[in-house]
Coordinates of C-alpha atoms in Angstrom, one line a residue:
M112 CA 84.8 193.5 95.8
Q113 CA 87.8 192.9 98.1
D114 CA 86.9 192.0 101.7
K115 CA 88.6 194.5 104.0
R116 CA 87.7 192.7 107.2
A117 CA 90.5 192.0 109.6
K118 CA 91.6 188.4 110.3
T119 CA 90.4 186.8 113.5
L120 CA 92.7 186.6 116.5
V121 CA 93.3 183.0 117.4
I122 CA 94.8 182.1 120.8
G123 CA 94.9 178.3 121.0
N124 CA 91.3 177.2 121.1
L125 CA 90.0 180.8 121.6
E126 CA 89.0 182.8 118.5
A127 CA 88.1 186.5 118.6
K128 CA 86.3 187.6 115.4
V129 CA 87.9 191.0 115.7
P130 CA 91.7 191.1 116.4
V131 CA 91.3 193.6 119.3
I132 CA 92.0 193.2 122.9
Q133 CA 90.5 195.9 125.2
G134 CA 93.3 196.9 127.5
G135 CA 92.9 196.4 131.3
M136 CA 92.6 199.7 133.1
G137 CA 92.5 199.9 136.9
V138 CA 91.3 201.0 139.3
G139 CA 87.6 200.5 138.3
I140 CA 87.9 201.7 134.7
S141 CA 87.6 198.3 132.9
L142 CA 85.3 196.1 134.9
S143 CA 82.4 193.9 133.8
G144 CA 80.5 196.6 132.0
L145 CA 83.3 197.5 129.5
A146 CA 84.8 194.0 129.2
G147 CA 81.4 192.4 128.7
A148 CA 80.4 194.9 126.0
V149 CA 83.7 194.4 124.1
A150 CA 83.5 190.7 124.2
A151 CA 79.9 190.7 123.1
Q152 CA 81.0 192.5 119.9
G153 CA 83.5 189.7 119.0
A154 CA 86.7 191.3 120.5
I155 CA 88.4 190.3 123.8
G156 CA 87.2 192.1 127.0
I157 CA 89.7 192.5 129.8
I158 CA 88.9 193.2 133.5
S159 CA 91.6 194.9 135.5
T160 CA 92.1 193.2 139.0
A161 CA 93.9 196.3 140.4
Q162 CA 91.9 197.1 143.5
I163 CA 88.9 195.6 141.8
G164 CA 87.0 195.4 145.1
Y165 CA 87.1 199.1 145.9
R166 CA 83.3 199.3 146.1
E167 CA 83.1 196.4 148.5
P168 CA 81.9 197.4 152.0
D169 CA 84.9 195.8 153.7
F170 CA 87.5 197.2 151.3
D171 CA 89.2 199.5 153.8
E172 CA 89.5 196.8 156.4
H173 CA 90.2 193.7 154.2
P174 CA 91.3 194.9 150.8
I175 CA 92.8 191.6 149.6
E176 CA 89.7 189.6 150.5
A177 CA 87.4 192.3 148.9
N178 CA 89.5 192.2 145.7
L179 CA 89.5 188.4 145.5
R180 CA 85.7 188.3 146.0
A181 CA 85.2 191.0 143.4
I182 CA 87.3 189.1 140.7
K183 CA 84.6 186.4 140.6
Q184 CA 81.8 188.8 140.8
E185 CA 83.1 190.9 137.9
I186 CA 83.9 187.9 135.7
D187 CA 80.5 186.5 136.3
K188 CA 78.8 189.8 135.4
A189 CA 80.9 190.2 132.3
R190 CA 80.0 186.7 131.1
E191 CA 76.3 187.6 131.3
I192 CA 76.9 190.6 129.1
A193 CA 79.4 188.9 126.7
G194 CA 77.0 186.2 125.4
G195 CA 79.8 183.6 124.9
G196 CA 82.5 186.2 124.1
I197 CA 86.1 186.0 125.5
I198 CA 86.7 187.5 128.9
G199 CA 90.2 187.9 130.4
V200 CA 91.8 189.7 133.2
N201 CA 94.9 191.9 133.6
I202 CA 96.9 191.2 136.8
M203 CA 100.0 193.2 137.6
V204 CA 103.0 191.2 138.7
A205 CA 103.8 194.0 141.2
T206 CA 100.5 193.3 143.0
R207 CA 100.9 192.1 146.5
E208 CA 99.5 188.6 146.9
Y209 CA 99.9 188.2 143.1
D210 CA 99.6 184.4 143.4
R211 CA 96.2 184.6 145.0
Y212 CA 94.8 187.0 142.3
V213 CA 96.0 184.6 139.6
R214 CA 94.3 181.6 141.3
A215 CA 91.1 183.6 141.9
A216 CA 90.9 184.5 138.2
I217 CA 91.5 181.0 137.1
E218 CA 88.9 179.6 139.6
A219 CA 86.4 182.2 138.3
G220 CA 86.9 180.9 134.8
A221 CA 88.9 183.7 133.1
D222 CA 89.7 182.7 129.5
L223 CA 93.0 184.7 129.5
I224 CA 95.4 186.3 132.0
I225 CA 97.5 189.2 130.7
S226 CA 100.3 190.1 133.1
G227 CA 102.8 192.9 133.2
A228 CA 104.2 195.6 135.5
G229 CA 107.1 193.3 136.0
L230 CA 107.9 190.0 134.3
P231 CA 105.5 187.2 135.2
M232 CA 108.2 184.6 135.7
K233 CA 106.1 182.4 138.1
L234 CA 102.9 182.6 136.2
P235 CA 103.0 179.1 134.7
E236 CA 103.8 177.6 138.2
I237 CA 100.8 179.4 139.8
A238 CA 98.5 178.5 136.9
G239 CA 99.5 174.8 136.8
D240 CA 97.4 172.8 134.4
A241 CA 94.6 175.3 134.1
V242 CA 93.1 175.9 130.7
T243 CA 93.3 179.7 131.1
K244 CA 95.6 181.2 128.5
L245 CA 98.7 183.0 129.8
A246 CA 100.0 186.2 128.1
P247 CA 103.1 188.1 129.4
I248 CA 103.4 191.8 128.6
V249 CA 106.9 192.7 127.3
S250 CA 108.4 196.0 126.1
S251 CA 111.7 194.8 124.7
L252 CA 113.3 192.0 122.9
K253 CA 115.4 191.3 126.0
S254 CA 112.4 190.9 128.2
A255 CA 110.7 188.5 125.7
E256 CA 113.9 186.4 125.5
V257 CA 114.0 186.2 129.3
I258 CA 110.4 185.0 129.5
F259 CA 110.8 182.4 126.8
K260 CA 114.0 180.9 128.1
Y261 CA 112.9 180.8 131.7
W262 CA 109.4 179.4 131.0
I263 CA 110.8 176.7 128.7
K264 CA 113.6 175.7 131.1
K265 CA 111.6 175.9 134.3
Y266 CA 108.1 174.8 133.2
N267 CA 108.5 173.4 129.7
R268 CA 105.9 175.8 128.7
L269 CA 105.5 178.7 126.2
P270 CA 103.2 181.7 126.5
D271 CA 99.9 181.4 124.7
L272 CA 100.1 185.1 123.6
I273 CA 102.6 187.9 123.8
V274 CA 101.5 191.5 124.3
I275 CA 104.1 194.1 123.3
E276 CA 103.4 197.3 125.2
G277 CA 105.0 200.3 123.6
P278 CA 106.0 203.7 125.1
R279 CA 102.7 205.4 124.0
A280 CA 100.6 203.3 126.3
G281 CA 98.8 204.6 129.4
G282 CA 99.2 204.0 133.1
H283 CA 102.4 202.4 134.4
L284 CA 105.0 201.9 131.7
G285 CA 108.0 199.5 131.3
F286 CA 110.4 202.2 130.2
R287 CA 112.8 204.7 131.9
M288 CA 111.6 208.3 132.2
E289 CA 114.1 209.5 129.6
E290 CA 113.0 206.9 127.1
L291 CA 109.4 208.1 127.4
Q292 CA 110.4 211.7 126.8
E293 CA 112.3 210.9 123.7
I294 CA 110.0 208.5 121.8
D295 CA 111.2 207.4 118.4
D296 CA 108.3 205.6 116.7
A297 CA 110.4 204.2 113.9
A298 CA 113.1 202.9 116.2
Y299 CA 110.5 201.2 118.4
D300 CA 108.8 199.7 115.3
E301 CA 112.2 197.9 114.7
E302 CA 112.1 196.6 118.3
I303 CA 108.5 195.3 117.6
R304 CA 109.8 193.5 114.5
R305 CA 112.6 191.9 116.5
I306 CA 110.2 190.8 119.2
I307 CA 107.8 189.3 116.6
A308 CA 110.7 187.4 114.9
C309 CA 111.8 186.1 118.3
V310 CA 108.3 184.9 119.2
N311 CA 107.9 183.2 115.7
R312 CA 111.3 181.5 116.2
Y313 CA 110.3 180.0 119.5
G314 CA 106.9 179.1 118.2
S315 CA 108.3 177.3 115.2
T316 CA 110.9 175.4 117.2
H317 CA 108.3 174.2 119.6
E318 CA 105.5 173.8 117.0
K319 CA 103.1 176.2 118.6
E320 CA 101.3 179.2 117.2
I321 CA 101.9 182.2 119.5
P322 CA 100.1 185.3 118.4
V323 CA 101.6 188.8 119.1
V324 CA 99.4 191.7 120.0
V325 CA 100.8 195.3 120.0
A326 CA 99.6 197.9 122.6
G327 CA 100.3 201.6 123.1
G328 CA 99.1 204.4 120.9
I329 CA 96.5 202.5 118.9
Y330 CA 93.5 204.7 118.4
E331 CA 92.0 204.1 114.9
R332 CA 91.9 201.4 112.3
K333 CA 95.0 202.6 110.4
D334 CA 97.1 202.1 113.6
M335 CA 96.0 198.5 113.7
E336 CA 96.7 197.9 110.0
H337 CA 100.2 199.3 110.5
Y338 CA 101.0 196.6 113.1
L339 CA 99.2 193.8 111.2
E340 CA 101.4 194.6 108.2
M341 CA 104.4 194.2 110.5
G342 CA 103.3 190.7 111.4
A343 CA 101.3 191.2 114.6
A344 CA 98.1 189.2 115.0
G345 CA 96.2 191.9 116.6
V346 CA 96.2 195.1 118.8
Q347 CA 95.3 196.0 122.3
I348 CA 93.4 199.3 122.8
A349 CA 92.6 201.0 126.0
T350 CA 92.3 204.8 125.8
R351 CA 89.8 204.7 123.0
F352 CA 87.4 202.7 125.2
V353 CA 87.4 205.1 128.2
T354 CA 85.1 207.6 126.5
T355 CA 82.4 204.9 125.8
Y356 CA 79.0 204.8 127.5
E357 CA 79.8 201.2 128.6
C358 CA 83.1 202.0 130.3
D359 CA 82.8 201.5 134.1
A360 CA 84.5 204.8 135.0
S361 CA 82.6 207.8 136.2
Q362 CA 81.4 210.3 133.6
A363 CA 83.6 212.9 135.2
Y364 CA 86.7 210.8 134.5
K365 CA 85.6 210.3 130.9
Q366 CA 85.1 214.0 130.5
T367 CA 88.7 214.7 131.5
Y368 CA 89.7 212.9 128.3
I369 CA 87.3 214.9 126.2
D370 CA 88.5 218.2 127.7
A371 CA 92.2 217.4 127.6
G372 CA 94.5 219.0 125.1
K373 CA 97.7 217.4 123.9
E374 CA 99.7 219.6 126.2
D375 CA 97.8 218.3 129.2
I376 CA 99.1 214.7 128.8
I377 CA 102.3 214.3 130.9
I378 CA 104.7 211.7 132.1
V379 CA 104.6 211.3 135.8
K380 CA 106.6 209.4 138.4
S381 CA 104.2 207.1 140.2
P382 CA 104.6 206.8 144.0
V383 CA 105.3 203.1 143.4
G384 CA 108.5 203.9 141.6
M385 CA 107.3 203.5 137.9
P386 CA 106.9 206.2 135.3
G387 CA 103.4 206.6 133.9
R388 CA 101.3 208.7 131.6
A389 CA 98.5 210.9 133.0
I390 CA 96.4 214.0 132.4
S391 CA 97.7 217.1 134.3
N392 CA 95.3 218.3 136.9
P393 CA 95.2 220.1 140.3
F394 CA 96.1 216.9 142.2
M395 CA 99.3 216.3 140.1
K396 CA 100.3 219.9 140.7
R397 CA 99.9 219.5 144.4
A398 CA 101.8 216.2 144.4
A399 CA 104.7 218.0 142.6
K400 CA 105.0 220.4 145.5
G401 CA 105.1 217.9 148.4
R402 CA 103.7 214.9 150.1
I403 CA 99.9 214.5 150.2
P404 CA 98.7 212.8 153.4
H405 CA 96.8 209.6 153.0
G406 CA 94.8 207.0 155.0
K407 CA 95.6 203.4 155.8
C408 CA 97.4 201.1 153.4
H409 CA 95.2 199.1 151.0
T410 CA 97.9 196.6 150.2
C411 CA 98.2 197.3 146.5
I412 CA 101.7 197.3 145.0
S413 CA 104.7 195.5 146.4
T414 CA 107.1 198.3 145.7
C415 CA 105.1 200.9 147.6
K416 CA 106.4 202.0 151.0
P417 CA 103.3 203.6 152.8
A418 CA 105.4 205.7 155.2
E419 CA 107.4 207.2 152.4
T420 CA 105.0 207.4 149.5
P421 CA 104.3 211.0 148.2
Y422 CA 100.6 210.1 147.9
C423 CA 98.5 206.9 148.0
I424 CA 98.0 205.6 144.5
T425 CA 95.0 203.6 145.5
E426 CA 93.2 206.6 146.9
A427 CA 94.2 208.7 143.8
L428 CA 92.9 206.1 141.3
V429 CA 89.7 205.3 143.2
N430 CA 89.0 209.1 143.2
A431 CA 89.4 209.0 139.4
A432 CA 87.0 206.0 139.1
I433 CA 84.3 207.6 141.2
G434 CA 84.6 211.1 139.7
N435 CA 86.6 213.1 142.3
V436 CA 88.9 214.2 139.4
D437 CA 90.6 217.1 141.1
D438 CA 91.9 214.7 143.8
A439 CA 92.8 212.0 141.3
L440 CA 95.6 210.4 139.3
L441 CA 94.1 210.4 135.8
F442 CA 96.0 207.7 133.9
C443 CA 95.7 207.8 130.1
G444 CA 97.4 206.8 126.9
S445 CA 99.2 209.2 124.6
N446 CA 96.1 209.8 122.4
A447 CA 93.6 210.7 125.2
Y448 CA 93.4 214.3 123.9
R449 CA 91.9 212.9 120.6
A450 CA 88.7 212.0 122.4
E451 CA 86.0 214.6 121.4
K452 CA 82.8 212.8 122.2
M453 CA 81.2 209.8 123.9
E454 CA 81.0 206.6 121.8
H455 CA 79.4 203.2 122.0
V456 CA 81.7 200.1 122.1
K457 CA 79.8 198.6 119.2
D458 CA 80.7 201.5 116.9
I459 CA 84.4 201.3 117.9
I460 CA 84.6 197.6 117.3
E461 CA 82.9 198.0 114.0
E462 CA 85.7 200.3 112.9
F463 CA 88.3 197.6 113.6
R464 CA 86.3 194.7 112.3

């Protein structure tokens, strides 16, 4: 009988038995509970550092310090759950004090740093000789070429992993608004093939195996198999894990996915200047009509101008995490409407094993 198990995902000296990375979801959606549970099943669990300290008592007064403290706390908790599994973090380049978040994750022992929302040009410099694996997120061949050329010239270093994030992903997206509204899956598959070929070329030239993982729109095993056949080493999945019992988000947030129809999933303009994908709700309808007053700045994204922002993205995402869903920005992937019930992480991982 033919073994239909997927190949392992090897990133240097790290090996995940299941070629799945759980996507990082902030604020407070993928913390130690979800990441630890995924890692315990043989895949790779990812903690989002985006406003990770929102539950700390001093978050309002000292958000950066609260976040840096929470990075270690969440990684430590995830390790307890993971039982030796691989734990990484997702750190957005657009985060203010990005350097400090990277160093905090390394000091806390993160196995892997995945970094997007901008190109992580300085990531090797910040990481230095740390053993933590470095994985840029790219959305185009051009951005992949830029990363490779710059890292090689400036640091004599290559990425340990490349994550290709396509236009069907959730949250902030590396595409123009019009590109997201006119998605051509076949055309983007060709872009993925070009990126994989680029990565393989650089890897071959420098005698290094650099796996490529594809993200955005992966919901079931056949989606993964499609990209594995194209030459990817694995996939990154986020939306499917939201409606799990182990996900760190509130049950009310999870229920918005279960209740959503396809028509409820929309492309929005984030107040930090990036397009994103979210579930339509009363908050987004109010935001479309005018500015929503907000409290003090929590020092999140470098592109945000507090005096001009239509609403505070930190407040909106914290509301999502804690269950105030009518006053929240409900980020999601393109397949969120497919969620019909709660699941266990173990059962999802088994499907992709």
